[in-house]
Amino acid sequence: MEQKAKKILVIDDDDGVRRTLCDGLRDCGYLVWEAENGEQAMRRIDKGMQPDMIVTDIIMPDKSGIQTIMEIRDKYPDIKLLAISGGGHARNVDYLEVARKMGAHAIMHKPIKMKELEDLAREMVGESHARND
Amino acid sequence: MKSVTNPALDVLIVDDNKIDREAVKRSLFHTYGQGDLVVHEAGMGGAALQMLKDSRFDCVFLDYRLPDMDGLSLLKKIYDADAGLAKDPVVLLTGQGSENVMIEALRSGAQDYLSKDNITSATINIAMIKAREIFKLRRSWKQAEDRLHQAQKMEAVGQLTSGIAHDFNNLLTVILGNVHNIRRRIDLMNGVFGLREIQEKISLIESAANRGAELVRRLMVFTRQRAPLPQAVNINACIQDTALLLNQILGDGINVRISLAENLCMTVIDTGQLENAIINMVLNARDAMDGQGSLGIGTGNFFLDSGGSDKVPGMAAGQYVMLTVSDTGHGMRPDVAARIFEPFFTTKEAGKGSGLGLSMVYGFVKEFGGYIFVDSRENAGTTFRIYLPCIKSGQNEESFQENG
Ligand SMILES: Nc1ncnc2c1ncn2[C@@H]1O[C@H](COP(=O)(O)OP(=O)(O)OP(=O)(O)O)[C@@H](O)[C@H]1O
Ligand SMILES: [Mg+2]
C-alpha cells in the first residue's frame, strides 16, 4: 500500500530520553527529528519542517513545554500534541493536566512505556513506513 | 477556689529544711482544702529527681540550696530535654533573694521564683497559679514550634523527592525504552546463537527498572508530590502485593493471618496510597507488639442500610468494602486513641515517630469517601477498621445481600 511517511518531532532537554524515544519511533517506521527545547523546535517548524505529531516534555529550560504547546495550537492547529513529564518541581500542580487544558491531545507520565507511545502514535497519526537507514 | 469535682492538685516541695517545708505547706492549705491538694515532700535533690521521673506534679516548689546539689543544677536536670522531665511547672524558692539567682532561675526554666522571707498564703498561691499558666503557655509555644519544624521537614523531603523523581523518571525512560528497542531488534535476528540468554538478561534489567519506577511512584505519593491516581480495584490484590513486605517488616516472632473475602466488591482508590496506609498500620502494630504476637489483616463486604445507621455512628448508608488491621499489642488508653489521627500526634520517643503515619491514613480514607475507626484496649490489642465505598454495579449485588 502506498503511504506517505508520517513525521514526528520529539522535544526533550534530556539527551538520553530524546534519543531513546526517537530510536523507538524510527524503528516503527516514522520519520523522526528532534529538538532540545521549545525555542529550537519552533524555529524548525517555522522554517517548514512541519511534523504530523509532536512529543514534548513539559519542564524544560528556555521555553517551557506549556508555552510551546500553546504556540503550536495557535499557529499549527493540525499538529497532534503529546505532552510528557517526569512530574515533580511544582507542588499541587499537575503540569500534565495543565498541558491538556492548554491543548495537548494526550499526556503521558514518565517513565515512558515505549509500547504505549508507539500505540498512541499509531492512534493519533496512523501507521508509517519511512525508511530509516 | 477549686471545685470539688476536680481531682486534687499534686504539689511537690523540695527543701532540706523541715520548717521551711512546713511553712509552704501551711500557706498552701490556707487556700486549699484537704481534699483539693496533695503535698509530696523531698529533702534531697536526688530523691526529688526520682519522684519527678516517676510521676507528674501540678507544681514543684524547689529550694535554691539543697545538701546534695543546688537548686539550679536540679532545675537544669529537670529541664534537660533528653531526660523527658520537662513536664511540671517549677517555682524556685530563694533564701537570700539575689537578683542574679532569680534571673538564672528563670533562664534555667523555672516559671517563677519566690523569696523565703515572703512566704504567705497569698504569695504562694499566686506563684503557683502564675507558674502553671506560664508553663502551659510555654508548652503550647514549644508544641507549635515543633509542628512547624515537622512541617518544614516534610516540605524539604517533598522538594527533594520531587527533584529526584524527575531525574529518575528520565533515567528510567532511557533504561526501559532501550530494553524495548533492543527487544524489537533481537526479534528480527532469528537463529542467532545465545539469543535466549540475552533475552533473559534483558528481562532482568526490565524488572529491576520497573521496581525502580514503582519506588519513585510511592515516594511521590508519600510526600504528596503526585496527585492521587484513582482506580477501580479489588483491594485484595493490593493486600496480596503488600503481604510480601509484611514478613520483612514484622520479623519472625509475629505471626501474620490474612483472610480475604471472596467476591469482594470493587472500590475506587489510589493503590499506592492504600499500600502505604497498610504499611503504616502494620508498622504501628509492630511497634505495639514488641516482637511477639499476631497481626491480622482481613477484608469483607459490608452493607449499612439506612435504618441501621446507628450501629456505626456518623456513617452514611451504603455498600462498603471493609478492611481490618488488628494486632495483639499493648493497645491504647482512650485519651490516646482519641488523638491518633491528629497530625504530629505521637507517643513515641523523639526520632522514633513523626506522628504522621495515621494522619496520612486518615487523609487517604477521607479523600476516597471512606471511614476509619479504631477499637483498642490497653494491654489487649488494637483493631483498625476502614470502610471504603463500593462502586455501584449489579454484578456484586448478591454478595452484598449475603454479608449485609
Ligand atoms: N496499633 C497500635 N497500637 C497501639 N498504639 C498505636 C497503634 N497505632 C497507633 N498507635 C498510637 O498512635 C500514635 C500515632 O500513630 P502514627 O502512626 O500517626 O504516628 P507514629 O507511629 O507515632 O509516627 P510515624 O508513623 O509518623 O512514624 C502512636 O504514636 C501510638 O501511640
Ligand atoms: Mg506510625
PDB file of C-alpha atoms in Angstrom, chain A:
ATOM      1  CA  MET A   1       0.000   0.000   0.000  1.00  0.00           C
ATOM      2  CA  GLU A   2       1.370   3.397  -1.000  1.00  0.00           C
ATOM      3  CA  GLN A   3       1.520   5.660   2.017  1.00  0.00           C
ATOM      4  CA  LYS A   4       3.307   8.858   2.895  1.00  0.00           C
ATOM      5  CA  ALA A   5       5.752   8.681   5.777  1.00  0.00           C
ATOM      6  CA  LYS A   6       4.430  10.272   8.970  1.00  0.00           C
ATOM      7  CA  LYS A   7       6.656  12.811  10.683  1.00  0.00           C
ATOM      8  CA  ILE A   8       7.169  13.147  14.429  1.00  0.00           C
ATOM      9  CA  LEU A   9       9.140  15.800  16.294  1.00  0.00           C
ATOM     10  CA  VAL A  10      10.469  14.886  19.755  1.00  0.00           C
ATOM     11  CA  ILE A  11      11.291  17.760  22.129  1.00  0.00           C
ATOM     12  CA  ASP A  12      13.152  16.960  25.356  1.00  0.00           C
ATOM     13  CA  ASP A  13      16.157  18.546  27.007  1.00  0.00           C
ATOM     14  CA  ASP A  14      17.396  15.156  28.259  1.00  0.00           C
ATOM     15  CA  ASP A  15      19.638  13.644  25.559  1.00  0.00           C
ATOM     16  CA  GLY A  16      19.069  10.064  26.670  1.00  0.00           C
ATOM     17  CA  VAL A  17      15.307  10.352  26.710  1.00  0.00           C
ATOM     18  CA  ARG A  18      15.229  12.124  23.359  1.00  0.00           C
ATOM     19  CA  ARG A  19      17.390   9.532  21.647  1.00  0.00           C
ATOM     20  CA  THR A  20      15.518   6.612  23.150  1.00  0.00           C
ATOM     21  CA  LEU A  21      12.116   7.887  22.055  1.00  0.00           C
ATOM     22  CA  CYS A  22      13.428   8.789  18.590  1.00  0.00           C
ATOM     23  CA  ASP A  23      15.037   5.357  18.085  1.00  0.00           C
ATOM     24  CA  GLY A  24      11.876   3.544  19.016  1.00  0.00           C
ATOM     25  CA  LEU A  25       9.639   5.657  16.794  1.00  0.00           C
ATOM     26  CA  ARG A  26      12.075   5.328  13.881  1.00  0.00           C
ATOM     27  CA  ASP A  27      12.062   1.564  14.235  1.00  0.00           C
ATOM     28  CA  CYS A  28       8.303   1.749  13.876  1.00  0.00           C
ATOM     29  CA  GLY A  29       8.653   3.489  10.546  1.00  0.00           C
ATOM     30  CA  TYR A  30       8.182   7.134  11.460  1.00  0.00           C
ATOM     31  CA  LEU A  31      10.291   9.944  10.120  1.00  0.00           C
ATOM     32  CA  VAL A  32      11.610  11.494  13.298  1.00  0.00           C
ATOM     33  CA  TRP A  33      13.535  14.598  14.145  1.00  0.00           C
ATOM     34  CA  GLU A  34      14.379  16.152  17.452  1.00  0.00           C
ATOM     35  CA  ALA A  35      14.833  19.410  19.330  1.00  0.00           C
ATOM     36  CA  GLU A  36      16.360  20.192  22.699  1.00  0.00           C
ATOM     37  CA  ASN A  37      13.851  22.836  23.654  1.00  0.00           C
ATOM     38  CA  GLY A  38      10.755  24.677  22.549  1.00  0.00           C
ATOM     39  CA  GLU A  39      12.699  27.553  21.006  1.00  0.00           C
ATOM     40  CA  GLN A  40      14.681  25.268  18.710  1.00  0.00           C
ATOM     41  CA  ALA A  41      11.565  23.311  17.835  1.00  0.00           C
ATOM     42  CA  MET A  42       9.598  26.420  16.854  1.00  0.00           C
ATOM     43  CA  ARG A  43      12.427  27.659  14.624  1.00  0.00           C
ATOM     44  CA  ARG A  44      12.467  24.400  12.721  1.00  0.00           C
ATOM     45  CA  ILE A  45       8.730  24.211  12.320  1.00  0.00           C
ATOM     46  CA  ASP A  46       8.576  27.835  11.187  1.00  0.00           C
ATOM     47  CA  LYS A  47      11.197  27.032   8.558  1.00  0.00           C
ATOM     48  CA  GLY A  48       8.839  24.498   7.068  1.00  0.00           C
ATOM     49  CA  MET A  49       9.750  21.288   8.874  1.00  0.00           C
ATOM     50  CA  GLN A  50       6.212  20.697   9.970  1.00  0.00           C
ATOM     51  CA  PRO A  51       5.541  17.345  11.649  1.00  0.00           C
ATOM     52  CA  ASP A  52       2.276  15.445  11.954  1.00  0.00           C
ATOM     53  CA  MET A  53       2.840  14.955  15.640  1.00  0.00           C
ATOM     54  CA  ILE A  54       4.913  16.482  18.419  1.00  0.00           C
ATOM     55  CA  VAL A  55       6.031  14.727  21.568  1.00  0.00           C
ATOM     56  CA  THR A  56       7.136  17.359  24.060  1.00  0.00           C
ATOM     57  CA  ASP A  57       8.493  17.330  27.569  1.00  0.00           C
ATOM     58  CA  ILE A  58       6.819  19.909  29.804  1.00  0.00           C
ATOM     59  CA  ILE A  59       9.547  21.071  32.147  1.00  0.00           C
ATOM     60  CA  MET A  60      12.439  22.422  30.109  1.00  0.00           C
ATOM     61  CA  PRO A  61      14.737  25.416  30.269  1.00  0.00           C
ATOM     62  CA  ASP A  62      14.280  28.283  27.787  1.00  0.00           C
ATOM     63  CA  LYS A  63      10.802  27.798  26.515  1.00  0.00           C
ATOM     64  CA  SER A  64       8.557  25.610  28.643  1.00  0.00           C
ATOM     65  CA  GLY A  65       6.534  22.815  27.128  1.00  0.00           C
ATOM     66  CA  ILE A  66       3.284  24.530  28.056  1.00  0.00           C
ATOM     67  CA  GLN A  67       4.252  27.671  26.143  1.00  0.00           C
ATOM     68  CA  THR A  68       5.311  25.585  23.167  1.00  0.00           C
ATOM     69  CA  ILE A  69       2.031  23.735  23.181  1.00  0.00           C
ATOM     70  CA  MET A  70       0.025  26.958  23.254  1.00  0.00           C
ATOM     71  CA  GLU A  71       2.032  28.440  20.431  1.00  0.00           C
ATOM     72  CA  ILE A  72       1.659  25.380  18.234  1.00  0.00           C
ATOM     73  CA  ARG A  73      -2.064  25.192  18.997  1.00  0.00           C
ATOM     74  CA  ASP A  74      -2.435  28.714  17.603  1.00  0.00           C
ATOM     75  CA  LYS A  75      -0.137  28.526  14.601  1.00  0.00           C
ATOM     76  CA  TYR A  76      -0.433  24.897  13.521  1.00  0.00           C
ATOM     77  CA  PRO A  77      -3.734  23.501  14.729  1.00  0.00           C
ATOM     78  CA  ASP A  78      -3.342  20.323  12.656  1.00  0.00           C
ATOM     79  CA  ILE A  79      -0.311  19.023  14.520  1.00  0.00           C
ATOM     80  CA  LYS A  80      -1.146  16.361  17.100  1.00  0.00           C
ATOM     81  CA  LEU A  81       0.350  17.074  20.514  1.00  0.00           C
ATOM     82  CA  LEU A  82       1.509  14.639  23.158  1.00  0.00           C
ATOM     83  CA  ALA A  83       2.807  16.095  26.439  1.00  0.00           C
ATOM     84  CA  ILE A  84       5.144  14.022  28.599  1.00  0.00           C
ATOM     85  CA  SER A  85       6.571  14.731  32.044  1.00  0.00           C
ATOM     86  CA  GLY A  86       8.539  13.181  34.838  1.00  0.00           C
ATOM     87  CA  GLY A  87       6.454  15.016  37.406  1.00  0.00           C
ATOM     88  CA  GLY A  88       7.803  16.999  40.277  1.00  0.00           C
ATOM     89  CA  HIS A  89       9.033  20.570  40.598  1.00  0.00           C
ATOM     90  CA  ALA A  90       5.670  22.041  41.417  1.00  0.00           C
ATOM     91  CA  ARG A  91       3.578  21.306  44.437  1.00  0.00           C
ATOM     92  CA  ASN A  92      -0.056  20.515  43.940  1.00  0.00           C
ATOM     93  CA  VAL A  93       0.131  21.399  40.269  1.00  0.00           C
ATOM     94  CA  ASP A  94      -0.095  18.602  37.793  1.00  0.00           C
ATOM     95  CA  TYR A  95       1.664  20.112  34.814  1.00  0.00           C
ATOM     96  CA  LEU A  96       0.384  17.421  32.514  1.00  0.00           C
ATOM     97  CA  GLU A  97      -3.182  18.336  33.366  1.00  0.00           C
ATOM     98  CA  VAL A  98      -2.354  21.956  32.639  1.00  0.00           C
ATOM     99  CA  ALA A  99      -0.855  20.856  29.320  1.00  0.00           C
ATOM    100  CA  ARG A 100      -4.050  19.004  28.486  1.00  0.00           C
ATOM    101  CA  LYS A 101      -6.161  22.060  29.250  1.00  0.00           C
ATOM    102  CA  MET A 102      -3.866  24.144  27.080  1.00  0.00           C
ATOM    103  CA  GLY A 103      -4.443  21.911  24.101  1.00  0.00           C
ATOM    104  CA  ALA A 104      -2.348  18.740  24.340  1.00  0.00           C
ATOM    105  CA  HIS A 105      -4.289  15.877  22.744  1.00  0.00           C
ATOM    106  CA  ALA A 106      -2.738  13.321  25.036  1.00  0.00           C
ATOM    107  CA  ILE A 107      -0.467  13.150  28.069  1.00  0.00           C
ATOM    108  CA  MET A 108       1.933  10.515  29.357  1.00  0.00           C
ATOM    109  CA  HIS A 109       3.813  10.207  32.629  1.00  0.00           C
ATOM    110  CA  LYS A 110       7.477   9.307  32.603  1.00  0.00           C
ATOM    111  CA  PRO A 111       8.908   6.740  32.736  1.00  0.00           C
ATOM    112  CA  ILE A 112       7.501   6.391  29.229  1.00  0.00           C
ATOM    113  CA  LYS A 113       6.421   2.921  28.171  1.00  0.00           C
ATOM    114  CA  MET A 114       7.584   2.664  24.547  1.00  0.00           C
ATOM    115  CA  LYS A 115       4.796   0.277  23.616  1.00  0.00           C
ATOM    116  CA  GLU A 116       2.209   2.796  24.799  1.00  0.00           C
ATOM    117  CA  LEU A 117       3.962   5.625  22.995  1.00  0.00           C
ATOM    118  CA  GLU A 118       4.005   3.654  19.746  1.00  0.00           C
ATOM    119  CA  ASP A 119       0.364   2.649  20.087  1.00  0.00           C
ATOM    120  CA  LEU A 120      -0.568   6.254  20.737  1.00  0.00           C
ATOM    121  CA  ALA A 121       1.384   7.484  17.721  1.00  0.00           C
ATOM    122  CA  ARG A 122      -0.445   4.978  15.551  1.00  0.00           C
ATOM    123  CA  GLU A 123      -3.740   6.126  17.003  1.00  0.00           C
ATOM    124  CA  MET A 124      -3.005   9.818  16.508  1.00  0.00           C
ATOM    125  CA  VAL A 125      -1.362   9.905  13.093  1.00  0.00           C
ATOM    126  CA  GLY A 126      -1.603   6.376  11.729  1.00  0.00           C
ATOM    127  CA  GLU A 127       0.984   3.879  10.551  1.00  0.00           C
ATOM    128  CA  SER A 128       4.067   5.000   8.722  1.00  0.00           C
ATOM    129  CA  HIS A 129       6.632   3.249   6.589  1.00  0.00           C
ATOM    130  CA  ALA A 130       9.572   5.565   6.250  1.00  0.00           C
ATOM    131  CA  ARG A 131      12.931   4.033   5.526  1.00  0.00           C
ATOM    132  CA  ASN A 132      15.160   4.973   8.399  1.00  0.00           C
ATOM    133  CA  ASP A 133      18.522   3.673   7.373  1.00  0.00           C
TER     134      ASP A 133
END
